[in-house]
Coordinates of C-alpha atoms and ligand atoms in Angstrom, one line a residue:
M14 CA -8.9 112.7 111.8
G15 CA -9.4 108.9 111.9
V16 CA -6.9 108.2 109.2
R17 CA -4.1 107.4 111.6
E18 CA -6.2 104.8 113.3
G19 CA -6.2 102.5 110.3
E20 CA -7.8 102.5 106.9
G21 CA -11.1 100.8 107.7
G22 CA -11.8 103.6 110.2
A23 CA -10.5 106.2 107.8
G24 CA -12.9 105.0 105.1
V25 CA -15.9 105.4 107.4
S26 CA -14.9 108.8 108.8
V27 CA -13.8 110.3 105.5
A28 CA -17.1 109.1 103.9
G29 CA -19.0 110.6 106.9
R30 CA -17.3 113.9 106.4
F31 CA -18.2 113.9 102.7
T32 CA -21.8 113.3 103.6
E33 CA -21.8 116.2 106.1
L34 CA -20.2 118.5 103.5
Y35 CA -22.2 117.6 100.4
G36 CA -25.5 116.3 101.9
Y37 CA -25.3 112.8 100.3
A38 CA -23.0 109.7 100.6
P39 CA -19.9 109.3 98.4
E40 CA -19.7 106.5 95.8
G41 CA -16.5 105.2 97.2
V42 CA -13.3 106.0 99.2
W43 CA -9.8 105.6 97.8
A44 CA -6.3 105.9 99.2
A45 CA -2.9 106.7 97.7
P46 CA 0.4 106.7 99.6
G47 CA 3.2 109.2 100.0
R48 CA 6.6 107.7 99.2
V49 CA 10.2 107.8 100.2
N50 CA 12.9 107.3 97.7
L51 CA 15.6 104.8 98.8
I52 CA 18.1 105.6 96.1
G53 CA 18.3 107.3 92.7
E54 CA 17.8 111.0 93.1
Y55 CA 17.4 113.6 90.3
T56 CA 17.7 110.7 88.0
D57 CA 14.1 110.5 86.9
F58 CA 14.2 113.4 84.5
N59 CA 17.4 111.9 83.0
D60 CA 15.7 108.7 81.9
G61 CA 17.4 107.0 84.8
F62 CA 16.6 104.6 87.6
V63 CA 14.9 105.2 91.0
M64 CA 13.9 103.0 93.8
P65 CA 11.1 104.4 95.9
L66 CA 8.9 102.7 98.6
A67 CA 5.3 103.6 99.5
L68 CA 4.7 104.9 103.0
A69 CA 1.9 103.9 105.3
H70 CA 0.9 107.6 105.2
T71 CA -1.9 108.2 102.6
A72 CA -4.1 110.7 101.0
V73 CA -7.7 109.5 101.2
A74 CA -10.5 110.7 99.0
A75 CA -14.2 110.2 99.2
V76 CA -15.6 110.9 95.8
A77 CA -18.9 110.9 93.8
R78 CA -19.6 111.7 90.2
R79 CA -21.4 114.7 88.9
T80 CA -22.9 115.1 85.4
D81 CA -23.3 118.9 85.4
G82 CA -19.8 120.0 84.8
V83 CA -19.2 121.1 88.4
L84 CA -16.1 120.0 90.3
R85 CA -16.2 120.6 94.1
V86 CA -13.1 119.8 96.2
H87 CA -12.5 120.0 99.9
S88 CA -9.5 119.2 102.0
A89 CA -9.7 118.5 105.7
E90 CA -6.2 120.0 106.1
M91 CA -7.0 123.3 104.3
G92 CA -10.1 124.2 106.3
R93 CA -11.1 126.9 103.9
G94 CA -14.4 125.5 102.7
V95 CA -15.3 123.9 99.5
V96 CA -13.6 125.1 96.3
E97 CA -16.0 125.0 93.3
L98 CA -14.8 125.0 89.7
A99 CA -16.3 124.4 86.3
V100 CA -14.6 121.5 84.5
E101 CA -14.9 123.2 81.1
E102 CA -13.2 126.3 82.5
L103 CA -10.1 124.6 83.9
V104 CA -7.1 126.4 82.5
P105 CA -3.5 125.4 83.2
R106 CA -1.4 127.5 85.6
R107 CA -4.1 129.8 86.7
G108 CA -3.5 129.1 90.4
S109 CA -6.4 128.1 92.7
G110 CA -3.9 127.0 95.4
W111 CA -4.0 123.4 96.6
A112 CA -7.1 122.7 94.6
A113 CA -5.0 122.8 91.4
Y114 CA -3.7 119.3 92.2
P115 CA -7.1 117.5 92.1
A116 CA -8.4 120.0 89.5
G117 CA -5.3 119.4 87.4
V118 CA -6.1 115.7 87.3
V119 CA -9.6 116.4 86.0
W120 CA -8.1 118.7 83.4
A121 CA -5.5 116.1 82.3
L122 CA -8.1 113.4 82.0
R123 CA -10.4 115.6 80.0
D124 CA -7.6 116.9 77.9
A125 CA -6.7 113.3 77.0
G126 CA -10.3 112.8 75.8
H127 CA -11.8 111.1 78.9
P128 CA -15.4 112.1 79.7
V129 CA -15.1 113.3 83.2
T130 CA -18.2 115.4 83.7
G131 CA -17.7 116.7 87.3
A132 CA -17.2 115.3 90.8
D133 CA -17.6 116.1 94.4
V134 CA -14.4 115.3 96.3
H135 CA -13.4 115.3 100.0
L136 CA -9.7 114.7 100.7
T137 CA -7.7 114.2 103.8
S138 CA -4.0 113.2 104.1
T139 CA -1.5 112.0 106.6
V140 CA 1.4 112.6 104.2
P141 CA 3.5 115.5 105.6
T142 CA 3.4 118.3 103.0
G143 CA 6.6 119.8 101.6
A144 CA 8.7 117.2 103.4
G145 CA 10.0 115.4 100.2
L146 CA 7.5 112.6 100.8
S147 CA 5.3 113.5 97.9
S148 CA 2.1 114.6 99.4
S149 CA 1.3 116.2 96.0
A150 CA 1.5 113.0 94.0
A151 CA -0.6 111.2 96.7
L152 CA -3.3 113.8 96.1
E153 CA -3.2 113.6 92.4
V154 CA -3.1 109.8 92.2
V155 CA -5.9 109.2 94.7
T156 CA -8.0 111.6 92.6
A157 CA -7.0 109.9 89.3
L158 CA -7.8 106.4 90.6
A159 CA -11.2 107.4 92.0
L160 CA -12.2 109.1 88.7
N161 CA -10.8 106.2 86.7
E162 CA -13.1 103.8 88.5
L163 CA -16.1 106.0 88.8
F164 CA -16.2 107.0 85.2
G165 CA -15.2 103.5 84.0
L166 CA -12.2 104.8 82.1
G167 CA -10.3 101.6 82.3
L168 CA -6.9 103.3 82.5
G169 CA -3.9 101.2 83.8
R170 CA -1.7 102.3 86.6
E171 CA 1.1 103.5 84.4
R172 CA -1.3 105.6 82.4
L173 CA -2.8 107.1 85.6
A174 CA 0.7 107.9 86.8
L175 CA 1.5 109.7 83.6
L176 CA -1.8 111.7 83.7
A177 CA -1.1 112.7 87.3
Q178 CA 2.4 113.8 86.4
R179 CA 0.9 115.8 83.5
A180 CA -1.5 117.5 86.0
E181 CA 1.5 118.6 88.1
N182 CA 3.7 119.6 85.2
A183 CA 1.3 121.3 82.9
F184 CA -1.6 122.4 85.2
V185 CA 0.0 123.1 88.5
G186 CA 3.3 124.1 86.8
V187 CA 5.8 122.0 88.7
P188 CA 8.3 120.3 86.4
C189 CA 8.6 117.0 88.4
G190 CA 9.7 113.7 87.0
V191 CA 7.4 110.7 87.0
M192 CA 8.8 108.8 90.0
D193 CA 6.4 110.1 92.6
Q194 CA 3.2 109.3 90.7
M195 CA 4.6 105.8 89.7
A196 CA 5.4 105.1 93.3
A197 CA 2.0 106.1 94.4
T198 CA 0.3 103.9 91.8
C199 CA 2.7 100.9 91.5
C200 CA 4.4 100.2 94.9
T201 CA 3.4 97.0 96.8
E202 CA 3.6 96.1 100.4
G203 CA 7.0 94.8 101.6
H204 CA 8.8 95.9 98.4
A205 CA 10.9 98.6 97.0
L206 CA 9.9 99.6 93.4
L207 CA 12.7 99.5 90.9
L208 CA 11.6 101.9 88.2
D209 CA 13.3 102.5 84.9
T210 CA 12.0 106.0 84.0
R211 CA 13.0 105.6 80.3
D212 CA 10.3 103.1 79.5
L213 CA 8.5 102.9 82.9
T214 CA 9.2 99.2 83.4
V215 CA 9.0 98.3 87.0
R216 CA 10.2 95.5 89.2
Q217 CA 9.0 94.7 92.8
V218 CA 12.2 94.2 94.8
P219 CA 11.6 92.4 98.2
F220 CA 12.6 94.7 101.0
D221 CA 12.1 92.9 104.3
L222 CA 13.8 95.0 106.8
A223 CA 12.4 93.3 109.9
A224 CA 13.6 89.8 108.7
Q225 CA 17.1 91.2 108.8
G226 CA 16.8 93.0 112.0
L227 CA 16.9 96.4 110.3
R228 CA 14.9 99.6 110.3
L229 CA 14.7 102.4 107.8
L230 CA 13.9 105.7 109.4
V231 CA 12.6 108.8 107.8
V232 CA 13.8 112.1 109.4
D233 CA 11.6 115.0 108.4
T234 CA 13.8 118.0 109.1
R235 CA 10.7 120.2 108.8
V236 CA 12.7 122.6 106.7
K237 CA 10.1 123.4 104.0
H238 CA 11.6 123.0 100.6
A239 CA 10.7 125.7 98.1
L240 CA 11.3 124.4 94.6
G241 CA 9.5 127.3 93.0
D242 CA 12.6 129.5 93.1
G243 CA 14.1 127.7 90.1
A244 CA 16.7 125.6 91.9
Y245 CA 15.1 122.4 90.6
A246 CA 14.6 123.8 87.1
R247 CA 18.3 124.9 87.0
R248 CA 19.4 121.3 87.9
R249 CA 17.2 120.0 85.1
A250 CA 18.5 122.5 82.6
G251 CA 22.1 121.7 83.7
C252 CA 21.6 118.0 83.1
E253 CA 20.2 118.7 79.6
A254 CA 23.3 120.9 78.9
G255 CA 25.5 118.0 80.1
A256 CA 23.7 115.6 77.8
R257 CA 24.2 118.0 74.9
A258 CA 27.9 118.4 75.6
L259 CA 28.3 114.7 75.5
G260 CA 26.2 114.1 72.4
V261 CA 23.6 111.9 74.1
R262 CA 19.9 112.3 74.5
T263 CA 19.9 112.0 78.2
L264 CA 22.6 111.4 80.9
R265 CA 21.1 107.8 81.3
E266 CA 23.1 107.0 78.2
V267 CA 26.4 107.7 79.8
P268 CA 27.8 104.4 81.2
H269 CA 29.4 104.5 84.6
A270 CA 32.5 102.9 83.2
Q271 CA 33.0 105.9 80.9
L272 CA 32.4 108.5 83.5
R273 CA 36.0 109.8 83.6
D274 CA 36.1 110.3 79.9
A275 CA 32.7 111.9 79.9
L276 CA 33.7 114.4 82.6
S277 CA 36.8 115.4 80.7
R278 CA 34.5 116.5 77.9
V279 CA 32.3 118.8 80.0
D280 CA 33.8 122.3 80.3
D281 CA 31.4 123.9 82.8
A282 CA 32.4 122.8 86.4
T283 CA 28.8 123.1 87.7
V284 CA 27.4 120.9 84.8
R285 CA 30.3 118.5 85.4
G286 CA 29.1 118.0 88.9
Y287 CA 25.5 117.3 87.8
V288 CA 26.8 114.8 85.2
R289 CA 28.9 113.0 87.9
H290 CA 25.9 112.9 90.3
V291 CA 23.5 111.5 87.8
V292 CA 25.8 108.9 86.4
T293 CA 27.0 107.7 89.8
D294 CA 23.5 107.7 91.3
N295 CA 22.2 105.5 88.5
H296 CA 25.1 103.2 89.3
R297 CA 24.2 103.3 93.0
V298 CA 20.7 102.1 92.1
G299 CA 22.2 99.2 90.3
R300 CA 24.5 98.4 93.3
T301 CA 21.5 98.7 95.7
L302 CA 19.5 96.3 93.5
A303 CA 22.4 93.8 93.5
L304 CA 22.6 94.0 97.3
L305 CA 18.9 93.5 97.8
D306 CA 18.8 90.6 95.4
A307 CA 21.6 89.0 97.3
G308 CA 19.8 89.6 100.6
V309 CA 22.6 91.9 101.9
L310 CA 20.4 94.8 103.1
R311 CA 23.1 96.1 105.5
G312 CA 25.3 96.7 102.5
V313 CA 22.9 99.4 101.3
G314 CA 23.9 101.7 104.2
P315 CA 27.3 102.9 102.8
V316 CA 25.7 103.4 99.3
L317 CA 23.1 105.7 100.9
T318 CA 25.9 107.8 102.5
E319 CA 27.8 108.0 99.3
G320 CA 24.6 109.1 97.5
H321 CA 24.3 111.9 100.1
A322 CA 27.8 113.1 99.5
S323 CA 27.1 113.3 95.8
L324 CA 23.8 115.2 96.3
R325 CA 25.6 117.6 98.7
D326 CA 28.8 118.2 96.8
D327 CA 28.1 117.5 93.1
L328 CA 24.4 118.5 92.7
R329 CA 24.4 120.9 95.7
V330 CA 20.8 120.3 96.7
S331 CA 21.3 119.5 100.4
C332 CA 21.2 121.9 103.3
A333 CA 22.7 122.1 106.8
E334 CA 19.9 120.2 108.5
L335 CA 20.0 117.3 106.1
D336 CA 23.8 117.1 106.4
L337 CA 23.4 117.1 110.1
V338 CA 21.0 114.1 110.0
V339 CA 23.5 112.1 108.0
S340 CA 26.5 113.0 110.1
A341 CA 24.7 112.6 113.5
A342 CA 23.0 109.3 112.5
N343 CA 26.2 107.7 111.1
A344 CA 28.2 108.9 114.1
A345 CA 25.7 107.2 116.4
G346 CA 26.0 103.9 114.7
G347 CA 23.7 104.2 111.8
L348 CA 24.5 102.0 108.8
G349 CA 24.1 104.8 106.3
A350 CA 21.9 107.8 105.5
R351 CA 21.1 110.3 102.8
M352 CA 18.7 113.1 102.0
T353 CA 15.7 111.9 99.9
G354 CA 13.5 113.8 97.5
A355 CA 14.3 117.1 95.9
G356 CA 16.4 118.4 98.9
F357 CA 16.8 122.0 100.1
G358 CA 15.1 120.7 103.3
G359 CA 12.5 117.9 103.5
S360 CA 13.5 114.5 104.6
A361 CA 16.4 112.1 105.0
V362 CA 16.4 108.3 105.2
V363 CA 18.6 106.4 107.7
L364 CA 19.3 102.7 107.7
V365 CA 19.9 101.3 111.2
E366 CA 20.0 98.1 113.1
Q367 CA 16.7 97.6 114.9
E368 CA 18.5 97.8 118.3
A369 CA 20.3 101.0 117.4
A370 CA 17.1 102.8 116.2
E371 CA 16.4 104.5 119.5
A372 CA 20.0 105.6 120.0
V373 CA 20.3 107.0 116.5
T374 CA 16.9 108.8 116.8
E375 CA 18.0 110.4 120.1
A376 CA 21.4 111.4 118.6
V377 CA 19.7 113.1 115.7
E378 CA 17.3 114.9 118.0
E379 CA 20.1 116.0 120.3
A380 CA 22.2 117.2 117.3
F381 CA 19.2 119.3 116.1
A382 CA 18.7 120.8 119.6
A383 CA 22.4 121.6 120.0
A384 CA 22.4 123.3 116.6
G385 CA 19.3 125.3 117.5
H386 CA 17.1 123.7 114.9
P387 CA 13.4 122.8 115.6
A388 CA 13.0 119.2 116.5
P389 CA 12.7 116.8 113.5
V390 CA 9.9 114.3 113.0
I391 CA 11.3 110.7 112.9
F392 CA 9.4 107.6 112.0
P393 CA 10.1 104.1 110.6
V394 CA 9.2 103.2 107.1
V395 CA 6.7 100.4 106.6
P396 CA 6.9 99.6 102.9
S397 CA 3.2 99.8 101.9
D398 CA 0.8 99.3 99.0
G399 CA 0.2 101.8 96.2
A400 CA -3.2 103.4 95.4
R401 CA -6.3 101.3 96.1
R402 CA -10.0 101.5 96.9
I403 CA -10.7 101.3 100.6
G404 CA -14.4 101.9 100.9
Ligands
ADP20 P1 5.6 117.3 98.6 O1 5.0 116.7 97.4 O2 7.0 117.0 98.7 O3 4.9 117.1 99.9 P2 4.9 119.7 97.1 O4 5.3 121.1 97.2 O5 5.1 119.0 95.8 O6 5.6 118.9 98.3 O7 3.3 119.5 97.4 C1 2.8 120.1 98.5 C2 1.5 120.8 98.2 O8 0.5 119.8 97.9 C3 0.9 121.6 99.3 O9 1.4 122.9 99.3 C4 -0.6 121.6 98.9 O10 -0.9 122.5 97.9 C5 -0.8 120.2 98.3 N1 -1.3 119.3 99.4 C6 -0.6 118.3 100.0 N2 -1.4 117.7 100.9 C7 -2.6 118.3 100.9 C8 -3.8 118.2 101.7 N3 -3.9 117.3 102.6 N4 -4.8 119.0 101.4 C9 -4.6 120.0 100.4 N5 -3.5 120.2 99.7 C10 -2.5 119.4 99.9
MG21 MG1 5.5 117.0 95.4

């Protein structure tokens, strides 16, 4: 798969594979990145703040229009041949496996009144799946961007993100917030994306790690998260219960300065923990923003570690492997670390001095080996561009 060798090459080889599959050349090739969330977890369905960065890892799609109502999708990673569907017969939550992600986008576009009359799609992705790095949004957004351009729909990035989210919520049936899709559409190279999920306003926050001699590592624990078992939905419902108990529409409306008073008004101990997490994590996004604006990137480390403790103890979405990354990385000289994404496995982020990156990486690997866990996959984050045409 040529994707790892750079986008120009990927554009050619993905287009070539499309031609082999479908017997004619695609009309274009598009890419959309996975993301890692620096800070602000489980805040996006509470109207709160998040701060993701796009990864250099992308989903790439070669696409051509069809006018006969047929949608054909193929994934290089699935190796089970072409999935063929009729656009008029797309029905939410009827399964069809991985193909539900691109098909859901077609459904969401059509349901919003956009004349998408069919397509041939070949996809390939370097975003690790189920690692909390949002391979699903990369797939949705690359499909949405391609169809937007090919059918001349003229939809802006924010609208595309919302339609991609609708595909995942309503068609696939995963109740995710809008962070992943907004990151995949709106991130820019060298920046973190400050996103206010209440009104979708964004700000590009310069995040030049190298200039400060720092590195941000992703540690994929390779523990596959399974969100379908309702753990995510329960957190969501608990946050809604907390908002009801406090008489606010969402937990976003609870000021950090009033946290103590708010907690005294929530009877259920589990819900109290959720409230404390959401209010303090929104506050941590604000603190991180202030540090980045002041150019004090090192100061973000302890904020990450605090965020991890909150996710572990108050929201209870961590797991042994994620906790081990954080403790081993910090013990080996890391500046701070936390789980990222929905948790229960998936990935952690670790902020380190460039010179310490190797020692921290080795320490985490050794800790995993000593605990009998399979080796993690560790790589540095290169803050990258959001979705774009590449061929
Ligand atoms: P995450 O978004 O954190 O990676 P999800 O469970 O939300 O995890 O999405 C993973 C799912 O997305 C996979 O199970 C698969 O259905 C789909 N997917 C991701 N990458 C690909 C790919 N390259 N080809 C086909 N399907 C993919
Ligand atoms: Mg996902």
